[in-house]
Structures are given as C-alpha cells and as structure tokens.
Tab-separated table of C-alpha atoms in Angstrom:
chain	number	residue	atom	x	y	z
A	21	UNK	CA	151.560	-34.168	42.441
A	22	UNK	CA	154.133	-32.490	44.655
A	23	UNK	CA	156.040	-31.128	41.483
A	24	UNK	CA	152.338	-29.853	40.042
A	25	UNK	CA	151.672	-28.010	43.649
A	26	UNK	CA	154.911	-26.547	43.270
A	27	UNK	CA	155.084	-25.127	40.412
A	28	UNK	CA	158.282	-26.985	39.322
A	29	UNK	CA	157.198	-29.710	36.242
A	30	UNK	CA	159.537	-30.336	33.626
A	31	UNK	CA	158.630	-29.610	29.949
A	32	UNK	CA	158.078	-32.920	29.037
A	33	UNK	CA	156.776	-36.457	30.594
A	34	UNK	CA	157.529	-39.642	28.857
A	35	UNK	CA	157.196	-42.580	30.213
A	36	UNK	CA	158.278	-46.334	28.562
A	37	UNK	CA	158.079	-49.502	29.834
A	38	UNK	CA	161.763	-50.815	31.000
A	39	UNK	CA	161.209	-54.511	29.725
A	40	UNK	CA	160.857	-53.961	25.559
A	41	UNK	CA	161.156	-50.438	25.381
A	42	UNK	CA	164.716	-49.619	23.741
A	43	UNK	CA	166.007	-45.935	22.563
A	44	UNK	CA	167.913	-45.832	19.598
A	45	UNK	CA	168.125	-42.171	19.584
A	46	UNK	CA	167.236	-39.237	21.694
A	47	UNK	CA	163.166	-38.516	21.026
A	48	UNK	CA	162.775	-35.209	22.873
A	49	UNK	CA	164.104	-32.773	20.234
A	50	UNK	CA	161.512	-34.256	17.996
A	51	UNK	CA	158.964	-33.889	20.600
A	52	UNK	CA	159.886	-30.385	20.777
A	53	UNK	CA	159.888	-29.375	17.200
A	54	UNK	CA	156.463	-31.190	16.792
A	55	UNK	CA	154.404	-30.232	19.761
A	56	UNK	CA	151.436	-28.169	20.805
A	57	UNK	CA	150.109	-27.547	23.919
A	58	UNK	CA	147.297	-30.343	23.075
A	59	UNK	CA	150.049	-33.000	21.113
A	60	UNK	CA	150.600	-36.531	22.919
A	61	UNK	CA	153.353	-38.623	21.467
A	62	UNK	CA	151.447	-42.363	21.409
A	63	UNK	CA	152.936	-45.086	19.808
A	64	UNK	CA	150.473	-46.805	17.419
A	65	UNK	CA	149.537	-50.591	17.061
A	66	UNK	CA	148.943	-52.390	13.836
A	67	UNK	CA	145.286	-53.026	14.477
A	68	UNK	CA	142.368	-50.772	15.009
A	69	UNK	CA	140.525	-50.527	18.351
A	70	UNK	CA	137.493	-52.600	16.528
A	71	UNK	CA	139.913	-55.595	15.422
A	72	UNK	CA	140.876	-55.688	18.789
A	73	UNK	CA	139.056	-58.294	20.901
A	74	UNK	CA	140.707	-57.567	24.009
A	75	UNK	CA	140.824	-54.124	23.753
A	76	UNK	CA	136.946	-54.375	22.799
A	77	UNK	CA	136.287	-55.894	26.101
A	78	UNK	CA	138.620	-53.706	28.647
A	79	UNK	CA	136.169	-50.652	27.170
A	80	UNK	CA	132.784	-52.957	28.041
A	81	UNK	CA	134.499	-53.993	31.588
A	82	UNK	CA	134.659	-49.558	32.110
A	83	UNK	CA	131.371	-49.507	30.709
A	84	UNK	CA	132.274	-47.580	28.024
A	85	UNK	CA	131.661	-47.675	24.173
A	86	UNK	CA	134.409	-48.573	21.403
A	87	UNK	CA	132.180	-48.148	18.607
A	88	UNK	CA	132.817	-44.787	17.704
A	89	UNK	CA	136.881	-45.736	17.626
A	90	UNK	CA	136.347	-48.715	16.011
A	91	UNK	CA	137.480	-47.766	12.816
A	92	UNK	CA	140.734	-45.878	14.569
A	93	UNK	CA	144.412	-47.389	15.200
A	94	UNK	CA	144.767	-48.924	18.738
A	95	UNK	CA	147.180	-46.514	20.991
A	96	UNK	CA	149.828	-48.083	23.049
A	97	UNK	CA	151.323	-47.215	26.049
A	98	UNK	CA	154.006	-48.758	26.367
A	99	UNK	CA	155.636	-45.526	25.407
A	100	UNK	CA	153.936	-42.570	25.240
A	101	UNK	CA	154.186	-38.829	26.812
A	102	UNK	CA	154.458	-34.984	25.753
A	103	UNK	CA	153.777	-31.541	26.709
A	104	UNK	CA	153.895	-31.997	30.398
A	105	UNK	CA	150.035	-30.145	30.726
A	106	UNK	CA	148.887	-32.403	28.015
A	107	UNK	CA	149.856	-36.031	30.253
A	108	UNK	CA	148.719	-34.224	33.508
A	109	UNK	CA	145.653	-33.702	31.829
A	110	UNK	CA	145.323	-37.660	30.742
A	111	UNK	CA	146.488	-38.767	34.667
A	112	UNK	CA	143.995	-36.470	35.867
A	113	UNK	CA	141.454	-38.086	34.088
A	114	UNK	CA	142.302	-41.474	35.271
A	115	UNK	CA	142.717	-40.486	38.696
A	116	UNK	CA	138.632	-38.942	38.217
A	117	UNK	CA	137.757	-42.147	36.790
A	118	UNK	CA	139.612	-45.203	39.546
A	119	UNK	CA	137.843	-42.818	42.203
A	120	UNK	CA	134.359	-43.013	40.309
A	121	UNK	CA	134.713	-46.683	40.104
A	122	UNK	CA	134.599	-47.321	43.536
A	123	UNK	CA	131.127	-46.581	43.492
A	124	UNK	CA	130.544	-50.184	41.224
A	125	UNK	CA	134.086	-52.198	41.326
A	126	UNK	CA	133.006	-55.624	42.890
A	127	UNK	CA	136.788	-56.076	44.016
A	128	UNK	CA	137.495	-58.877	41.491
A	129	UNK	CA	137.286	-56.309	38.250
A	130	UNK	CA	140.677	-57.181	35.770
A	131	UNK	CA	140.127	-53.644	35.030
A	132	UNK	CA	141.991	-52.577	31.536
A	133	UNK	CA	144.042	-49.587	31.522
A	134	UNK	CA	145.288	-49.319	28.043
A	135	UNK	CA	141.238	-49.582	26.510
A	136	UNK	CA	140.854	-46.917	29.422
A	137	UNK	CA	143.495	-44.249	28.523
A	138	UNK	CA	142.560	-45.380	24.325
A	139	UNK	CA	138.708	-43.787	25.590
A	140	UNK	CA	140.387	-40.817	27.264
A	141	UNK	CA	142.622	-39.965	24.208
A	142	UNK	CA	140.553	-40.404	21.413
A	143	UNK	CA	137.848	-38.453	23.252
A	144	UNK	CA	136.521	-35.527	20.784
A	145	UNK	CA	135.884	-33.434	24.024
A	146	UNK	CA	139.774	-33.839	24.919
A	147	UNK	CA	141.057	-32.579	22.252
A	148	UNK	CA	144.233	-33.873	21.827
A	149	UNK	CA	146.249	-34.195	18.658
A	150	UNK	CA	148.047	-38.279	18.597
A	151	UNK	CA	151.591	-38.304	16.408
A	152	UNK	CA	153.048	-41.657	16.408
A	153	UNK	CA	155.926	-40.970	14.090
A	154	UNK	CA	158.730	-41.168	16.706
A	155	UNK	CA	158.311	-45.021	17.407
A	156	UNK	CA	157.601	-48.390	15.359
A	157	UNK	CA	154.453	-49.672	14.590
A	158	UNK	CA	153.757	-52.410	17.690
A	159	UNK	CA	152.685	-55.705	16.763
A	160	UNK	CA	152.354	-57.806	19.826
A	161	UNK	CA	155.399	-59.756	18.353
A	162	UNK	CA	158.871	-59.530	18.656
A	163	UNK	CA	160.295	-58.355	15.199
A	164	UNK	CA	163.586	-56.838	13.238
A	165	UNK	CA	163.444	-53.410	11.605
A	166	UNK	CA	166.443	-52.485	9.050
A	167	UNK	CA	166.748	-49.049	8.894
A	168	UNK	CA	167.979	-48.002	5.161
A	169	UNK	CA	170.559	-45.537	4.907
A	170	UNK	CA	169.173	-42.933	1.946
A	171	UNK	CA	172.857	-41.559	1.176
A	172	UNK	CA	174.213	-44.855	1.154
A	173	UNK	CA	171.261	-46.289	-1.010
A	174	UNK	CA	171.435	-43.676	-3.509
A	175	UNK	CA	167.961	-42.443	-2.675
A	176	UNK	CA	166.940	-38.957	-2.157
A	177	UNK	CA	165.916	-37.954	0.746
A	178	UNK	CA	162.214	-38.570	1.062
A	179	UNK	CA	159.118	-36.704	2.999
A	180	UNK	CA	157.597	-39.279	4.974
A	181	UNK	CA	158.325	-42.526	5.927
A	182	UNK	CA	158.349	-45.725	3.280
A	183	UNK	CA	157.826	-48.212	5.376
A	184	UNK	CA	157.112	-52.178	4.011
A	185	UNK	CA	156.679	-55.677	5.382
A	186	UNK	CA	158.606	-58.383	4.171
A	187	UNK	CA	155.782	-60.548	2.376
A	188	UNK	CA	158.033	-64.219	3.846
A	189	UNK	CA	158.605	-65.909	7.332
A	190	UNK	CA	161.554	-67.921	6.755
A	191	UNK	CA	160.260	-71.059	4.114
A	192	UNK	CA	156.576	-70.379	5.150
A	193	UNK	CA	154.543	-69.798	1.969
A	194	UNK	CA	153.584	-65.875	1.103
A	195	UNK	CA	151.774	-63.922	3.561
A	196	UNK	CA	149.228	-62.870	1.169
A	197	UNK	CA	148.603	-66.187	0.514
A	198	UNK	CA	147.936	-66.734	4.907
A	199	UNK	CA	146.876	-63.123	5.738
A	200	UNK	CA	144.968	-61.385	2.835
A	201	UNK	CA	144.270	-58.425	4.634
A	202	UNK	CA	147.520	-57.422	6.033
A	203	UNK	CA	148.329	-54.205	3.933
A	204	UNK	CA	151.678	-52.221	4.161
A	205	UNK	CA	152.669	-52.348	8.179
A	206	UNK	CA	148.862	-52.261	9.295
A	207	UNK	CA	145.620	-54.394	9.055
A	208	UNK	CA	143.499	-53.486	6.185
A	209	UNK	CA	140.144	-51.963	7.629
A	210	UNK	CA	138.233	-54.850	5.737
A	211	UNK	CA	140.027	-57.386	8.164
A	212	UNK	CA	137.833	-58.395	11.125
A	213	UNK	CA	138.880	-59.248	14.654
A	214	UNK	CA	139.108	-62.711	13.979
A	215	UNK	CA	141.388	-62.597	10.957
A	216	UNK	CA	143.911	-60.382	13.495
A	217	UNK	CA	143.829	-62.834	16.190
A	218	UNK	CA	144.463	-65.622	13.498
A	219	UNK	CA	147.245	-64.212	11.598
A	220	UNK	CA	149.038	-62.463	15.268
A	221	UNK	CA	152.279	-64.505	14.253
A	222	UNK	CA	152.921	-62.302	11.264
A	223	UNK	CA	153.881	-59.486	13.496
A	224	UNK	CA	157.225	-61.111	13.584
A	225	UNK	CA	157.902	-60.234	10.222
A	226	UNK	CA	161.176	-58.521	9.349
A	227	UNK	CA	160.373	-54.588	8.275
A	228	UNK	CA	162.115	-52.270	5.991
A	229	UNK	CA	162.401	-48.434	6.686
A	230	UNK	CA	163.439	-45.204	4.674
A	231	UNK	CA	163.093	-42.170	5.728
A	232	UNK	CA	162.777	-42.488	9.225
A	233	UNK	CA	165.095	-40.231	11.396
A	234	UNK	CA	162.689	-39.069	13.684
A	235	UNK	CA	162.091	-43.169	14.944
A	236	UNK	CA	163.949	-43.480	17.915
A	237	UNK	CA	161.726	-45.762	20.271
A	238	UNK	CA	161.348	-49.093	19.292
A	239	UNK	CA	159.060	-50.971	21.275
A	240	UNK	CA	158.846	-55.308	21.094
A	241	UNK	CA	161.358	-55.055	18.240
C-alpha cells in the first residue's frame, strides 16, 4: 500500500511459495516479452475447477458459483504474478471481498483463498488474459520433469511445447489401464471429480518436455 500511495511500484509482482516453489531460470524477461496491461502469469493445475471437489466447495463456502468455470483449468497460486496494475487489481479485490465478509463470517469459516482468487480471475468482467506457459503443470504430487535438449536430440526447434506423461509408475501396470481419462499432462474433460480424486497418485508420474525454454518455475516437482 505504501509503495501504491507513493507512486513508487515496481514493474512486476510475483509472488511463489518458498516451500516447493524452485526457479530454474530467470521468468521475468518472459513476463516482459509476453505481457499486457491485463496479462497474469498463473500457473495451471491438471484438473479443471469442476473435477475439483475441494475447490468446488471453497467457491460454495464464499457463496459463489463454479459452474460457469467448471469446464476451465484450476489456477494455482502457488506462483503467480505480472504487470504490477494487473495483481493490484486482484489484491484489491480480495481486500473488497474479506471486508464484505464480515458482514456473514460466523468466526469458524475455513475460508478458501485459492477457489476465491480462481472466481476473481476467471471473472468475464475482469478481464484478464491467464498464460501459464512459464511454469509446469501442478499435480498435487511430487514429480520429475526431463527437459530434452532439441540440438542435442537432433530435433528442430519446435513452436510450442510437446509435453507427454510417462504411461508407467515403476512395475505398476499401464496407466491407461488405472486412469482412462488421463490424456497428455491434463484430465480429459470426460473425467469426473471422482475419477481425479481416485487416480491423484498418478501425478507422480515422470514427464517429458521439448520445447520448453520459457519454463522456469517448477512448482511440487
């Protein structure tokens, strides 16, 4: 607040979680190159906001409806940030919001602030354009991502990001054998909440990346 009153806020606000956030490169020049004055740099989860029981409920306990994100990616915010207007304009909102609540917090809420900023982001009225290219995809599970050298592969240099899951836990039979619905690095949209809840422990499978200079945050893995 004092920085915003005096005129004196930096470019850019990230902010990370110190437990299980590591950088493996420098994000901000990529932040740069790619932003707009409505951009937010969000890393994205492997589930959508309606496969996600938990997040389901922290938007009923703000009395707010999920339904018209169901169908989008959950955001995390474990690492997340931008144009410095752009997160001022997010904080603001929260700070509007914990001083509305007063008016019908019983004092015993377990009030969720990730299904609370997912609301605020994904609002249409905000505005606000999500790129989650800069970090992994989270997983809730603790996982190891080989990053594959194009030069050294013999590969040419690719557009975007090819990105796969290895389809074996260590002698455990095939995951699409367990998990039919886990496509790619993502849930398919036909899996339902329960069939993400069931099959959490594939998150720890190993993932292969080309083409991905521009990841440098690596969050749970």
């Amino acid at each position: 607040n004092e920085l915003e009153a005096a005129k004196q806020l930096p470019r850019f606000i990230f902010l990370a979680d110190a437990d299980d956030v590591i950088f493996a490169g420098n994000p901000l020049q990529y932040i740069a190159d790619n932003s707009t004055a409505n951009t937010l740099f969000i890393q994205q989860e492997w589930r959508t906001i309606g496969q996600s029981l938990d997040v389901m409920k922290g938007f009923e306990d703000w009395k707010l409806a999920h339904k018209p994100y169901s169908s989008l990616a959950v955001l995390n915010f474990g690492c997340w940030g931008g144009p410095a207007a752009a997160v001022l304009r997010v904080m603001h909102v929260v700070r509007d919001r914990l001083e509305r609540a007063t008016n019908w917090l019983q004092g015993s809420e377990q009030l969720s602030f990730p299904a609370m900023l997912n609301d605020i982001v994904r609002s249409p009225w905000m505005r606000f354009v999500v790129n989650s290219d800069f970090a992994n995809i989270w997983t809730g599970q603790p996982h190891e991502i080989f990053l594959q050298d194009l030069l050294v592969d013999g590969l040419e240099e690719q557009g975007t990001c090819l990105c796969e899951r290895l389809r074996t836990l260590g002698d455990t039979p095939r995951v699409s054998d367990l998990v039919p619905h886990l496509v790619g690095l993502q849930w398919s949209p036909k899996a339902s909440a329960r069939d993400v809840q069931e099959g959490a422990g594939r998150g720890r499978l190993q993932v292969h990346c080309r083409g991905c200079k521009h990841m440098t945050v690596f969050h749970k893995a």
